[in-house]
mmCIF file of C-alpha atoms in Angstrom:
data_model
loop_
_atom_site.group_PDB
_atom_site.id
_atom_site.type_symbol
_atom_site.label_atom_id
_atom_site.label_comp_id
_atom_site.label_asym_id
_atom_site.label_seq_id
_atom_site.Cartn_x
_atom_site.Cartn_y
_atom_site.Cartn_z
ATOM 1 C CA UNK A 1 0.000 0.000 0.000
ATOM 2 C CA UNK A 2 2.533 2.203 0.972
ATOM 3 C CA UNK A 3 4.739 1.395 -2.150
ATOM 4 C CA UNK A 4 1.325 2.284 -4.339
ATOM 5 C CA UNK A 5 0.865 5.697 -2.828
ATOM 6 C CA UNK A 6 4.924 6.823 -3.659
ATOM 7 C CA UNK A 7 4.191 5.438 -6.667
ATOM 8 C CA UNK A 8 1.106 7.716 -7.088
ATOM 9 C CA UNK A 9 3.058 11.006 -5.298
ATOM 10 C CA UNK A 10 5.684 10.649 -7.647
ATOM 11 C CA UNK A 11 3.575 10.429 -10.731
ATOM 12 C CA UNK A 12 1.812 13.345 -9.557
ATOM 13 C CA UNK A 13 5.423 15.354 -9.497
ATOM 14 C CA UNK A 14 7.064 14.105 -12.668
ATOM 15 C CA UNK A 15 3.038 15.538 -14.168
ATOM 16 C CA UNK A 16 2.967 18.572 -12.633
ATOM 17 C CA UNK A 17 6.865 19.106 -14.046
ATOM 18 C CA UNK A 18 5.812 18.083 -17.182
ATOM 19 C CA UNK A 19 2.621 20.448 -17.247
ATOM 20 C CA UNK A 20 4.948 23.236 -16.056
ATOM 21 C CA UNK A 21 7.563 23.082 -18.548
ATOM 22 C CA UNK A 22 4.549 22.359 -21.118
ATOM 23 C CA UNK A 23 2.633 26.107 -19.997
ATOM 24 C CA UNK A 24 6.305 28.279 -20.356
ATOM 25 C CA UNK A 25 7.193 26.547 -23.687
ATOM 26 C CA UNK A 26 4.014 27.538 -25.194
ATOM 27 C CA UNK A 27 4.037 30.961 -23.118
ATOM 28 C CA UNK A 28 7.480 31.546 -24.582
ATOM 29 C CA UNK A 29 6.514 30.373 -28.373
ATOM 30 C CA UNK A 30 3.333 32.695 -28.603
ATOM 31 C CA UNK A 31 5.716 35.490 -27.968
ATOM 32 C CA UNK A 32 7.690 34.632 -30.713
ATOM 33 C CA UNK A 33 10.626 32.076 -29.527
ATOM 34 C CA UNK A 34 11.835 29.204 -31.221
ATOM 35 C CA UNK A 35 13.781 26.158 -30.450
ATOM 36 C CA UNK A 36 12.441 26.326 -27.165
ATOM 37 C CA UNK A 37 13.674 23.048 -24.921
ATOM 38 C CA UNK A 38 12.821 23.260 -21.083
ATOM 39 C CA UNK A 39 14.424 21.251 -18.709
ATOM 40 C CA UNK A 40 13.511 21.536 -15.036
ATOM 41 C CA UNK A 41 15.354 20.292 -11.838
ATOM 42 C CA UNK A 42 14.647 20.663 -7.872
ATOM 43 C CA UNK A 43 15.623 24.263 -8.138
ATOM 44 C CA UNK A 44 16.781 24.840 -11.617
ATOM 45 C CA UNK A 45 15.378 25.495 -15.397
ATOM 46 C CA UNK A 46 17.260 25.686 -18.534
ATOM 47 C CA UNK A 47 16.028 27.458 -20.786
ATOM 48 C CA UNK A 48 17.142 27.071 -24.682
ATOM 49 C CA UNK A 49 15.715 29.154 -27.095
ATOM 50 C CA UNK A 50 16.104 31.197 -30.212
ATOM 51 C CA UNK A 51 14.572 34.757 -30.779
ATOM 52 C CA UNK A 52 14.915 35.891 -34.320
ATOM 53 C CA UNK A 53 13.483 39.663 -33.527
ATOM 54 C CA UNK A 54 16.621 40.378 -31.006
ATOM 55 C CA UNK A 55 20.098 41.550 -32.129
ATOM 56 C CA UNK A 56 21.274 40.610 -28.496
ATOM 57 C CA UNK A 57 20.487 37.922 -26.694
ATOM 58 C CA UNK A 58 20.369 40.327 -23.324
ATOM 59 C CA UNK A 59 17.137 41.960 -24.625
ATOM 60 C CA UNK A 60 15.661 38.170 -25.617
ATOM 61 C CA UNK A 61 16.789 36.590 -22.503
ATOM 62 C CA UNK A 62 15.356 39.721 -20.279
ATOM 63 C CA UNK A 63 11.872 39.026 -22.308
ATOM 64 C CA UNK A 64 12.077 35.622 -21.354
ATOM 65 C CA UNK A 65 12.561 36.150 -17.750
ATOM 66 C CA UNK A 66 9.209 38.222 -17.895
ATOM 67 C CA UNK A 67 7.371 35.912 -19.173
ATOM 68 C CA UNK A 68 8.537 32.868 -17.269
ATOM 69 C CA UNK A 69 8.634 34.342 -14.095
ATOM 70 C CA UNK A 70 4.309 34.175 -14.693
ATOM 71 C CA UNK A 71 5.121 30.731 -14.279
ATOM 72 C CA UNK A 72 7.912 30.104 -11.405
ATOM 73 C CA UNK A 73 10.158 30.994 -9.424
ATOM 74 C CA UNK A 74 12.961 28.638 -9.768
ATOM 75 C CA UNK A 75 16.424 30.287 -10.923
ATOM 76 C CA UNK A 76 16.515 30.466 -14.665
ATOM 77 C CA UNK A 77 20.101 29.000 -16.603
ATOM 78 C CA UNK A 78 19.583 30.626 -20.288
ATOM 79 C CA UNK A 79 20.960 28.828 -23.197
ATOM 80 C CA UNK A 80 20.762 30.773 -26.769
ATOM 81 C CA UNK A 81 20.717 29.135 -30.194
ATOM 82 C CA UNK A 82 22.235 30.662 -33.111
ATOM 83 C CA UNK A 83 21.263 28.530 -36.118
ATOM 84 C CA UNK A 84 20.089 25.768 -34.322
ATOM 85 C CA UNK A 85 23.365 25.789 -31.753
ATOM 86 C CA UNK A 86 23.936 26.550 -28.416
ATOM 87 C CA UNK A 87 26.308 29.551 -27.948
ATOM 88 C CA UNK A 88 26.882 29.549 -23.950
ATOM 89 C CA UNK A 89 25.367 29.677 -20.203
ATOM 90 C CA UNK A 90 24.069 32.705 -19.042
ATOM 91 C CA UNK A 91 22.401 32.912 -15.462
ATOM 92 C CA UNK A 92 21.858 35.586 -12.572
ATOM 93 C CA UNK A 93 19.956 39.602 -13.126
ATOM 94 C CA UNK A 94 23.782 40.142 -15.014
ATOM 95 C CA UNK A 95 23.489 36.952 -17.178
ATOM 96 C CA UNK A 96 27.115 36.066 -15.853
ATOM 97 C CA UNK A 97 28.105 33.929 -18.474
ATOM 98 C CA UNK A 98 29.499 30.076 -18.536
ATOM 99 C CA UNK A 99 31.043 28.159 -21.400
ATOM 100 C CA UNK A 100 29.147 25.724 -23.095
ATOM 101 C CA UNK A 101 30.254 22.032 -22.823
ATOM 102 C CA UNK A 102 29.289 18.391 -24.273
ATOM 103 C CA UNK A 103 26.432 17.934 -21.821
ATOM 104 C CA UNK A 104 24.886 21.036 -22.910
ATOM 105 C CA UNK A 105 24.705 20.312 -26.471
ATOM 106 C CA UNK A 106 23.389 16.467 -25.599
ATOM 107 C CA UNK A 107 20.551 18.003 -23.632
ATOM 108 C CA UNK A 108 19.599 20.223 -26.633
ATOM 109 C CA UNK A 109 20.295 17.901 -29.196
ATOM 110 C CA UNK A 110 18.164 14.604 -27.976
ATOM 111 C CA UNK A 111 15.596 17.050 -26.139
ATOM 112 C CA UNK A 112 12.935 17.674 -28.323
ATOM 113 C CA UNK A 113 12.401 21.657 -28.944
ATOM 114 C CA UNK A 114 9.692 23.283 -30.673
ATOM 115 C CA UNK A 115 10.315 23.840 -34.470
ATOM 116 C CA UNK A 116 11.405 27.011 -36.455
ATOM 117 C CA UNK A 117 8.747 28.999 -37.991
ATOM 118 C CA UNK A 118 8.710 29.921 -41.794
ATOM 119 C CA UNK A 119 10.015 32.958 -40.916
ATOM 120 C CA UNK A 120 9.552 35.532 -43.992
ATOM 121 C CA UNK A 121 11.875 38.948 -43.082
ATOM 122 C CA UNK A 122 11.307 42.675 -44.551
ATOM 123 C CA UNK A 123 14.596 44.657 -45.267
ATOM 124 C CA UNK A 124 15.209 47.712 -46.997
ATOM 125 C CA UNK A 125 18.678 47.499 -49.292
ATOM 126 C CA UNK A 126 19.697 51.121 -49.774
ATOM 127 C CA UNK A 127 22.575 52.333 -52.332
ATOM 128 C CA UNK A 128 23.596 55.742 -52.185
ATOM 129 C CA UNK A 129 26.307 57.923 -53.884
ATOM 130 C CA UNK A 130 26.743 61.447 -52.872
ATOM 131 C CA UNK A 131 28.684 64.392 -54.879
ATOM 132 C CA UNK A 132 27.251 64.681 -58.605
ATOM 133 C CA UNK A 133 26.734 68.154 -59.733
ATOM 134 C CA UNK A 134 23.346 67.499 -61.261
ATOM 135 C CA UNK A 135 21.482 64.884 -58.959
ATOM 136 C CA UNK A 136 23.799 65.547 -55.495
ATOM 137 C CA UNK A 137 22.195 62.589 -53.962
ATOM 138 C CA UNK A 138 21.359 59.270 -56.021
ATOM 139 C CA UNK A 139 20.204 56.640 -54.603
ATOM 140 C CA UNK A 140 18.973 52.540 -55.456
ATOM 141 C CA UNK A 141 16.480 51.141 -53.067
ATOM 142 C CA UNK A 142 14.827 48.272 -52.750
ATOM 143 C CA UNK A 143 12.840 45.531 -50.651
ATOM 144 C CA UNK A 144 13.673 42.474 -49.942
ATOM 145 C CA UNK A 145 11.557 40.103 -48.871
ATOM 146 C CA UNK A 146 13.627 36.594 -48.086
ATOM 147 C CA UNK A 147 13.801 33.655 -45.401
ATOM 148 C CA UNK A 148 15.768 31.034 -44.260
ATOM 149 C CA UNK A 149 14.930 28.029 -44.130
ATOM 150 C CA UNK A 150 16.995 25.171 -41.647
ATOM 151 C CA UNK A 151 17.588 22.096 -43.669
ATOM 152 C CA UNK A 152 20.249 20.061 -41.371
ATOM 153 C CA UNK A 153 21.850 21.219 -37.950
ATOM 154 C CA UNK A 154 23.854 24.588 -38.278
ATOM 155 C CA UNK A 155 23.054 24.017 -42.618
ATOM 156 C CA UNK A 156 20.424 26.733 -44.222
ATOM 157 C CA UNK A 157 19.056 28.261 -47.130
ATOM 158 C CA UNK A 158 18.985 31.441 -47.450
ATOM 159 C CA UNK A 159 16.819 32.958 -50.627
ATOM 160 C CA UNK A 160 13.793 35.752 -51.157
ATOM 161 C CA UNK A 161 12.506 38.332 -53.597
ATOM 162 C CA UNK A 162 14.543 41.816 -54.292
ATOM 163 C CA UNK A 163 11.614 44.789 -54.975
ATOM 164 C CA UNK A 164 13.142 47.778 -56.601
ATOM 165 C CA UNK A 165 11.692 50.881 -55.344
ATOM 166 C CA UNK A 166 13.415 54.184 -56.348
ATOM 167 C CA UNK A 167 15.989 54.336 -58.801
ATOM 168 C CA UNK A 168 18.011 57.402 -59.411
ATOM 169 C CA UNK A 169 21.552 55.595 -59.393
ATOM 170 C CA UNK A 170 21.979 53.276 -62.460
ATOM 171 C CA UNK A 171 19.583 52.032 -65.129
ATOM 172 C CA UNK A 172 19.229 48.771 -63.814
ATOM 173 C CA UNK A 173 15.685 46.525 -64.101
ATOM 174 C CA UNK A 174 12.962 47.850 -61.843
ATOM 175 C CA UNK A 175 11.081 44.709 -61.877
ATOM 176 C CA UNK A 176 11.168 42.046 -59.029
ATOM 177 C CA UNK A 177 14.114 39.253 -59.326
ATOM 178 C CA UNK A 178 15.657 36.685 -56.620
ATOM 179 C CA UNK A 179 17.002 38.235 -54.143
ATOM 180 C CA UNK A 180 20.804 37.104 -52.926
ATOM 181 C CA UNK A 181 20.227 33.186 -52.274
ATOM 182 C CA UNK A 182 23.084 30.887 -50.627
ATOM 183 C CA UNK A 183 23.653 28.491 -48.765
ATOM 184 C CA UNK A 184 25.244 29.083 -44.884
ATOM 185 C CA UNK A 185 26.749 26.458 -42.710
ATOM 186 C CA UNK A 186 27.195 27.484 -39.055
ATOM 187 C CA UNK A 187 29.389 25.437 -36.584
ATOM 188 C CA UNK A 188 30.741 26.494 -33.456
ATOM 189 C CA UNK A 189 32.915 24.251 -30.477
ATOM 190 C CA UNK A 190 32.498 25.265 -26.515
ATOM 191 C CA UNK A 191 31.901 28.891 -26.703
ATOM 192 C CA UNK A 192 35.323 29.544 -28.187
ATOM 193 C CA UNK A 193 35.969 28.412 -32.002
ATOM 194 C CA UNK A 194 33.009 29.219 -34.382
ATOM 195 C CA UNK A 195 33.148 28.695 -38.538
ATOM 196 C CA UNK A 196 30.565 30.068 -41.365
ATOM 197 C CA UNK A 197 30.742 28.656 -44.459
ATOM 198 C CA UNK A 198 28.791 30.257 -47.223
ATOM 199 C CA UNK A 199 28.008 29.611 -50.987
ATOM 200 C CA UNK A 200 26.066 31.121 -53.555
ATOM 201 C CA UNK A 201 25.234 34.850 -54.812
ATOM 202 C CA UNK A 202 25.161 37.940 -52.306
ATOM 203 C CA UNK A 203 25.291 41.769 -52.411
ATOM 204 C CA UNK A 204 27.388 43.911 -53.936
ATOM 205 C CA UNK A 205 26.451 41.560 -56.900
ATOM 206 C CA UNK A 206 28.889 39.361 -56.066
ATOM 207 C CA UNK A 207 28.584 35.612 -56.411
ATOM 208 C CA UNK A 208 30.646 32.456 -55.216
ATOM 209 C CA UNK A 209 32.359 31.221 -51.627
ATOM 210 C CA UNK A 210 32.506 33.208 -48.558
ATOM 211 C CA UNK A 211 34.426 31.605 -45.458
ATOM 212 C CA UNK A 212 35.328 32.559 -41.969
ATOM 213 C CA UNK A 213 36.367 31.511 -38.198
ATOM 214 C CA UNK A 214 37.091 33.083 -35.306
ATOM 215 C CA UNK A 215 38.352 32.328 -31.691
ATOM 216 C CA UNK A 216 36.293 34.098 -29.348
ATOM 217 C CA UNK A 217 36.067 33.065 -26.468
ATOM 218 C CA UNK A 218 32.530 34.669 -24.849
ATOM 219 C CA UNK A 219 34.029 35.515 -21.506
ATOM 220 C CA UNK A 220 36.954 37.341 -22.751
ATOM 221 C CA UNK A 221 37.276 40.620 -23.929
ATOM 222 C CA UNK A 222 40.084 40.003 -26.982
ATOM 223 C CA UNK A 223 39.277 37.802 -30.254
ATOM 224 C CA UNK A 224 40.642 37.289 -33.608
ATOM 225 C CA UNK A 225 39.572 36.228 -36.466
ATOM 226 C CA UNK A 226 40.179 35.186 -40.392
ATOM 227 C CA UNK A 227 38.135 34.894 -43.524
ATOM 228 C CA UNK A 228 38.557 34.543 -47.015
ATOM 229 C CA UNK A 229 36.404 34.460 -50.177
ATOM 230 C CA UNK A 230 36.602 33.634 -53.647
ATOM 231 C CA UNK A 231 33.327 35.627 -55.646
ATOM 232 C CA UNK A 232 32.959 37.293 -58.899
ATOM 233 C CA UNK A 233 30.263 39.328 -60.538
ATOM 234 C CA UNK A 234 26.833 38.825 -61.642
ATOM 235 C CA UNK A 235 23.816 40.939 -62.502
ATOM 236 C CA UNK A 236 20.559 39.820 -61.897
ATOM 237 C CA UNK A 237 17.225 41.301 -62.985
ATOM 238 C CA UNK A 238 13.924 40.091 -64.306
ATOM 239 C CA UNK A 239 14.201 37.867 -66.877
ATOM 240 C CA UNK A 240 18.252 37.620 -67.560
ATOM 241 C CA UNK A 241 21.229 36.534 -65.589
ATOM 242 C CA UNK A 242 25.122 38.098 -66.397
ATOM 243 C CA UNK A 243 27.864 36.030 -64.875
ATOM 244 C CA UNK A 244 31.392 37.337 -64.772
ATOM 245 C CA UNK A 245 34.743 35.255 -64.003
ATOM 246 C CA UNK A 246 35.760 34.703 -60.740
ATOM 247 C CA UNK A 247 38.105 37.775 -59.579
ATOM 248 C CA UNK A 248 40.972 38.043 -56.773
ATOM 249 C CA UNK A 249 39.892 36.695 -53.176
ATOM 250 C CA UNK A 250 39.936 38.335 -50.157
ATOM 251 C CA UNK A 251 41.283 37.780 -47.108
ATOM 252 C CA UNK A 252 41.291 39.384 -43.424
ATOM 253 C CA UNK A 253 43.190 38.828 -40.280
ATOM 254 C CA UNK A 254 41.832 40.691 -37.501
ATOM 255 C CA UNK A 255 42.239 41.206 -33.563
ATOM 256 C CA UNK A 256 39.439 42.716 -31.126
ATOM 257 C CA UNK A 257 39.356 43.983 -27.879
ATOM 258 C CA UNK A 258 36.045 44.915 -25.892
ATOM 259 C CA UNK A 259 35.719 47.389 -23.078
ATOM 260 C CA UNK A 260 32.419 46.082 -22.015
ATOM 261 C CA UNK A 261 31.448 48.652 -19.206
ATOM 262 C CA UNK A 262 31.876 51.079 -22.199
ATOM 263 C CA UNK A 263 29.992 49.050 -24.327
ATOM 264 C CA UNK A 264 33.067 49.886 -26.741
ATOM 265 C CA UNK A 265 34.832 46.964 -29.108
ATOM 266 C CA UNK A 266 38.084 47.996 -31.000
ATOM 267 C CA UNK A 267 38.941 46.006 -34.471
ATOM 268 C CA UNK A 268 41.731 46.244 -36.131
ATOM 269 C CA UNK A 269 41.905 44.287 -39.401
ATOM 270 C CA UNK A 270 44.226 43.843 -42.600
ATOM 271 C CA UNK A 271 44.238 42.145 -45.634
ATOM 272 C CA UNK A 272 43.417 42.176 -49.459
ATOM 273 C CA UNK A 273 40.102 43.524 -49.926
ATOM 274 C CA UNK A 274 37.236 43.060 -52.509
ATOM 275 C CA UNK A 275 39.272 44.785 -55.201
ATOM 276 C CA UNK A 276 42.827 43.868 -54.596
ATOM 277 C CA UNK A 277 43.837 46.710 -52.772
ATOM 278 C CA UNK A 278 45.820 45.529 -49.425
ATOM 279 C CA UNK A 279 45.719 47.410 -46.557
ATOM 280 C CA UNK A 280 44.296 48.223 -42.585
ATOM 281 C CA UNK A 281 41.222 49.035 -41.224
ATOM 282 C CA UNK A 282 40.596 50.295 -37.691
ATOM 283 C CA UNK A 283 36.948 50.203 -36.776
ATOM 284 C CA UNK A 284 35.638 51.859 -33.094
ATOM 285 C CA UNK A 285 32.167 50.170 -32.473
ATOM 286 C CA UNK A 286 30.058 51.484 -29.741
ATOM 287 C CA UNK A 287 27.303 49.047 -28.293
ATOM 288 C CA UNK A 288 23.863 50.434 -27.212
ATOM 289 C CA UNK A 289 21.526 47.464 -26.140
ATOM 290 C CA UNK A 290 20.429 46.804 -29.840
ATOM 291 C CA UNK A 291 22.187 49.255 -31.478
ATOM 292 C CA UNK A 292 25.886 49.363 -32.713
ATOM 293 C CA UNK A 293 27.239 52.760 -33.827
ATOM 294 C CA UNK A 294 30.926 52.795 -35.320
ATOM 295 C CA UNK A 295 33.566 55.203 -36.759
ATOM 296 C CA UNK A 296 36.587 53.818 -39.144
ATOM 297 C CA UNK A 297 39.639 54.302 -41.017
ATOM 298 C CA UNK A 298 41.213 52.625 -43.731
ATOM 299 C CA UNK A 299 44.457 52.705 -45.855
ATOM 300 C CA UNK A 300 44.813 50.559 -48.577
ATOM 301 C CA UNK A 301 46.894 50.699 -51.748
ATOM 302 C CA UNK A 302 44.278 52.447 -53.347
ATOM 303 C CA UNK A 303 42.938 55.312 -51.202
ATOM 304 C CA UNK A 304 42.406 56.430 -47.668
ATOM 305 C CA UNK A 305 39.145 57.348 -46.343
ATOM 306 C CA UNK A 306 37.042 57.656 -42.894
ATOM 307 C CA UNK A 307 33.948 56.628 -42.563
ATOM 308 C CA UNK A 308 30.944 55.597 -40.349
ATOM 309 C CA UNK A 309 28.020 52.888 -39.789
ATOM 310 C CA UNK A 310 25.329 51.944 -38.045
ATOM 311 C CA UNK A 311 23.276 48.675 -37.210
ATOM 312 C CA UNK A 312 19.934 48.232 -35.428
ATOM 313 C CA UNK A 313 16.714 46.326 -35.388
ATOM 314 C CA UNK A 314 13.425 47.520 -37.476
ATOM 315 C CA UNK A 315 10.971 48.485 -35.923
ATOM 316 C CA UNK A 316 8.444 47.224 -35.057
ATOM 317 C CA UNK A 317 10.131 43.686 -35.813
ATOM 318 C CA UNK A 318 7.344 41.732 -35.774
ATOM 319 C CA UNK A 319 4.491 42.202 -38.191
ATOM 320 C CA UNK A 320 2.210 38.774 -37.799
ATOM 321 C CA UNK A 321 2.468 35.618 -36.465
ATOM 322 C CA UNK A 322 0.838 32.272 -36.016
ATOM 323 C CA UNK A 323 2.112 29.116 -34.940
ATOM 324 C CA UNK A 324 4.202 28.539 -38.193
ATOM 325 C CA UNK A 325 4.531 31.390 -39.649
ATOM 326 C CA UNK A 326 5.884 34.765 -38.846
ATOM 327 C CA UNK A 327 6.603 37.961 -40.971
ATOM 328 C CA UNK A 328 8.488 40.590 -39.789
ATOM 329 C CA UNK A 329 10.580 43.556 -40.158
ATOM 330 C CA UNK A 330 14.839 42.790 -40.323
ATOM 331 C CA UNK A 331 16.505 42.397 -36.600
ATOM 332 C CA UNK A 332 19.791 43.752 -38.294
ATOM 333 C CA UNK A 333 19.418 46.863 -40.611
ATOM 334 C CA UNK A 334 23.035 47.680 -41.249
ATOM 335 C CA UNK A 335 24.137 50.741 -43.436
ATOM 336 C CA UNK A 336 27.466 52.438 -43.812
ATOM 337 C CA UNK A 337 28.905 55.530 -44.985
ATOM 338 C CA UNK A 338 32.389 55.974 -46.330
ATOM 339 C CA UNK A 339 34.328 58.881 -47.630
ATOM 340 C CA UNK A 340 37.299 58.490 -49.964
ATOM 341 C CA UNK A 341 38.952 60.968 -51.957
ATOM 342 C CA UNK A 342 40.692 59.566 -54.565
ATOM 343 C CA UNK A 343 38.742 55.649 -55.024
ATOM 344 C CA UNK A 344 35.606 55.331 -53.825
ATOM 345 C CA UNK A 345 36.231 51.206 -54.058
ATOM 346 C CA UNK A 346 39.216 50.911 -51.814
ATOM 347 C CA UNK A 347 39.212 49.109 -48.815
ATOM 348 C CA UNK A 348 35.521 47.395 -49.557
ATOM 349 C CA UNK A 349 33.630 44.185 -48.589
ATOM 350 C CA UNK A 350 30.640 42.555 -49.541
ATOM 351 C CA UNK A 351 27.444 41.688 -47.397
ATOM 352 C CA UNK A 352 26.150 38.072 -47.416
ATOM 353 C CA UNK A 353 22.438 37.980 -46.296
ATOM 354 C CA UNK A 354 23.530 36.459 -43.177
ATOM 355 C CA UNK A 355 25.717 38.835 -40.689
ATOM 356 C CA UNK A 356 29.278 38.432 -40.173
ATOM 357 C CA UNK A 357 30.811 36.506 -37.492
ATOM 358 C CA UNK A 358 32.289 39.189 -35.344
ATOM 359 C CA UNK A 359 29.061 41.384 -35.888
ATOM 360 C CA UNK A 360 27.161 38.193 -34.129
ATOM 361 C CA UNK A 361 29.377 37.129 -31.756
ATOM 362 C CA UNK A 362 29.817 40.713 -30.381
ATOM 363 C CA UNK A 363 25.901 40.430 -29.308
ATOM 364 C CA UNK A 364 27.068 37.190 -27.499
ATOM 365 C CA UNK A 365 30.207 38.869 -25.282
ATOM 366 C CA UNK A 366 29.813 38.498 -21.409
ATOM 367 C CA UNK A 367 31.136 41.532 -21.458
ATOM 368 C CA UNK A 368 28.974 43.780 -23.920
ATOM 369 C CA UNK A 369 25.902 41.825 -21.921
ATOM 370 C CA UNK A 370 27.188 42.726 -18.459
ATOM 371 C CA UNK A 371 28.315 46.235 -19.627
ATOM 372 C CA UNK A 372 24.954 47.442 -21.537
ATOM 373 C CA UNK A 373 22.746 45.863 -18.597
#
């Protein structure tokens, strides 16, 4: 008898769990988070997720401590996914920040989260040239409409629709025509090595291979980082497709420090750039919660120049959403200025679709969360 009523206690406990961790997953997925996994101990929850809205995981994680704390009052241990990977540990009102290790990933891995939405994203993609003497300011912008959808662990496709909307640059097509569509690969080892492999066409109407990694750690303040690419032009437009040879690769070595109470990262980078200029760049980015503001300046074979740039989230991010499908407004809007006297080309890059590793990884820093808290 006795035996039967433990039995029955302990069935009641391992339900009530269940129905516990059931009510914040869905309380956490009608608010727009994805790849949510809860596990609950005596005193504990981890908490994996992915919020596609947030630049920073700070903002997402301080949502989801709103909404979970409707639900209990057991201390939260936040895990964040970037492309369907954990990045690290982050617990406390600071989100003091622990490496990720081989448990972690096993939890998330055989756990069973709740799925990605088809997730369609609005962003503007805005040319501009100042200094002609009869139209001072042209401009090319357009709308893209794209998504990404997860095919493997880490492995996604990346594709939409480009919608011209005012053209006073070039004479290029004003009709609608794919948008930049590649392929991404994402991989990262205990909060310290991560790799992104790309393939396929991107801005700056480049096409081909884009690769990086970088070693940064997410509790220090100093990283460093290489990437190369191999690309060459193409025009796309309605109803025809122009396909250059491949050109000169790129390649970047660069070193990072981050003064997180200042919210402040310093970047210093050299290498061959997108038109085989070689040369430095020292960038001064300035972190405010979901907005990065930076100054630079380059040298290069080509030119000098200074410049500046911003990056922030949309708003009002999210537009509509159901239980499998969301649209909504870019969580990165990234535009920057540059001023060179001599070659407006020197020292340049090209945007893939999908943000660069030290522009994500800088949302993940202990110390940019800890400083901008």
């Amino acid at each position: 008898m006795r035996k039967s009523y433990s039995f029955l206690l302990l069935t009641l406990f391992f339900s009530m769990n269940l129905l516990a961790q059931s009510a914040i997953q869905n309380a956490l997925s009608s608010h727009g988070f994805e790849k949510v996994l809860i596990e609950e101990e005596a005193e504990l929850i981890w908490v994996f997720f992915e919020h596609r809205n947030f630049r920073n995981p700070a903002e997402s994680m301080a949502f989801a401590s709103k909404i979970i704390r409707a639900h209990t009052d057991k201390f939260l241990v936040f895990i964040p996914v970037f492309h369907n990977r954990p990045m690290g540990k982050y617990f406390g009102k600071e989100f003091l920040f622990k490496e990720i290790d081989k448990s972690d990933r096993q939890l998330f891995f055989q756990g069973t989260a709740t799925p990605y939405r088809f997730n369609l994203r609005l962003m503007p993609d805005i040319t501009a040239q100042f200094g002609f003497l009869e139209n001072p300011l042209a401009t090319r912008t357009n709308l893209i409409v794209d998504t990404r959808i997860y095919l493997a662990r880490g492995l996604a496709l990346h594709t939409g629709m480009t919608v011209p909307l005012v053209n006073s640059l070039d004479k290029r097509d004003v009709r609608p025509h794919l948008s930049p569509t590649h392929f991404s690969y994402f991989l990262s080892f205990n909060s310290r090595h991560f790799f992104l492999l790309q393939a396929g066409t991107f801005f700056s109407d480049r096409y081909g291979g884009d690769f990086q990694y970088r070693y940064s750690p997410l509790s220090s303040a100093f990283s460093m980082g290489v990437s190369t690419s191999l690309t060459g032009y193409y025009l796309q437009s309605w109803n025809a497709l122009r396909i250059g040879g491949i050109k000169l690769p790129t390649w970047n070595f660069d070193i990072s420090y981050a003064i997180g109470r200042l919210g402040l990262d310093i970047q210093l980078r050299v290498g061959q750039f997108l038109y085989g200029d070689k040369g430095g760049r020292l960038d001064l980015i300035r972190q405010y919660g979901n907005v990065d503001f930076g100054l630079h300046y380059s040298y290069t074979t080509l030119d000098q120049g200074i410049g500046a740039q911003v990056a922030f989230p949309l708003f009002p991010g999210k537009l509509f959403r159901s239980k499998h499908v969301e649209l909504r407004a870019t969580e990165e809007f990234r535009w920057e200025y540059q001023y060179r006297p001599n070659y407006p080309k020197a020292a340049k890059d090209f945007r893939t679709g999908t943000p660069r590793l030290d522009n994500v990884l800088r949302q993940y820093r202990s110390a940019f969360i800890q400083g901008i808290r």
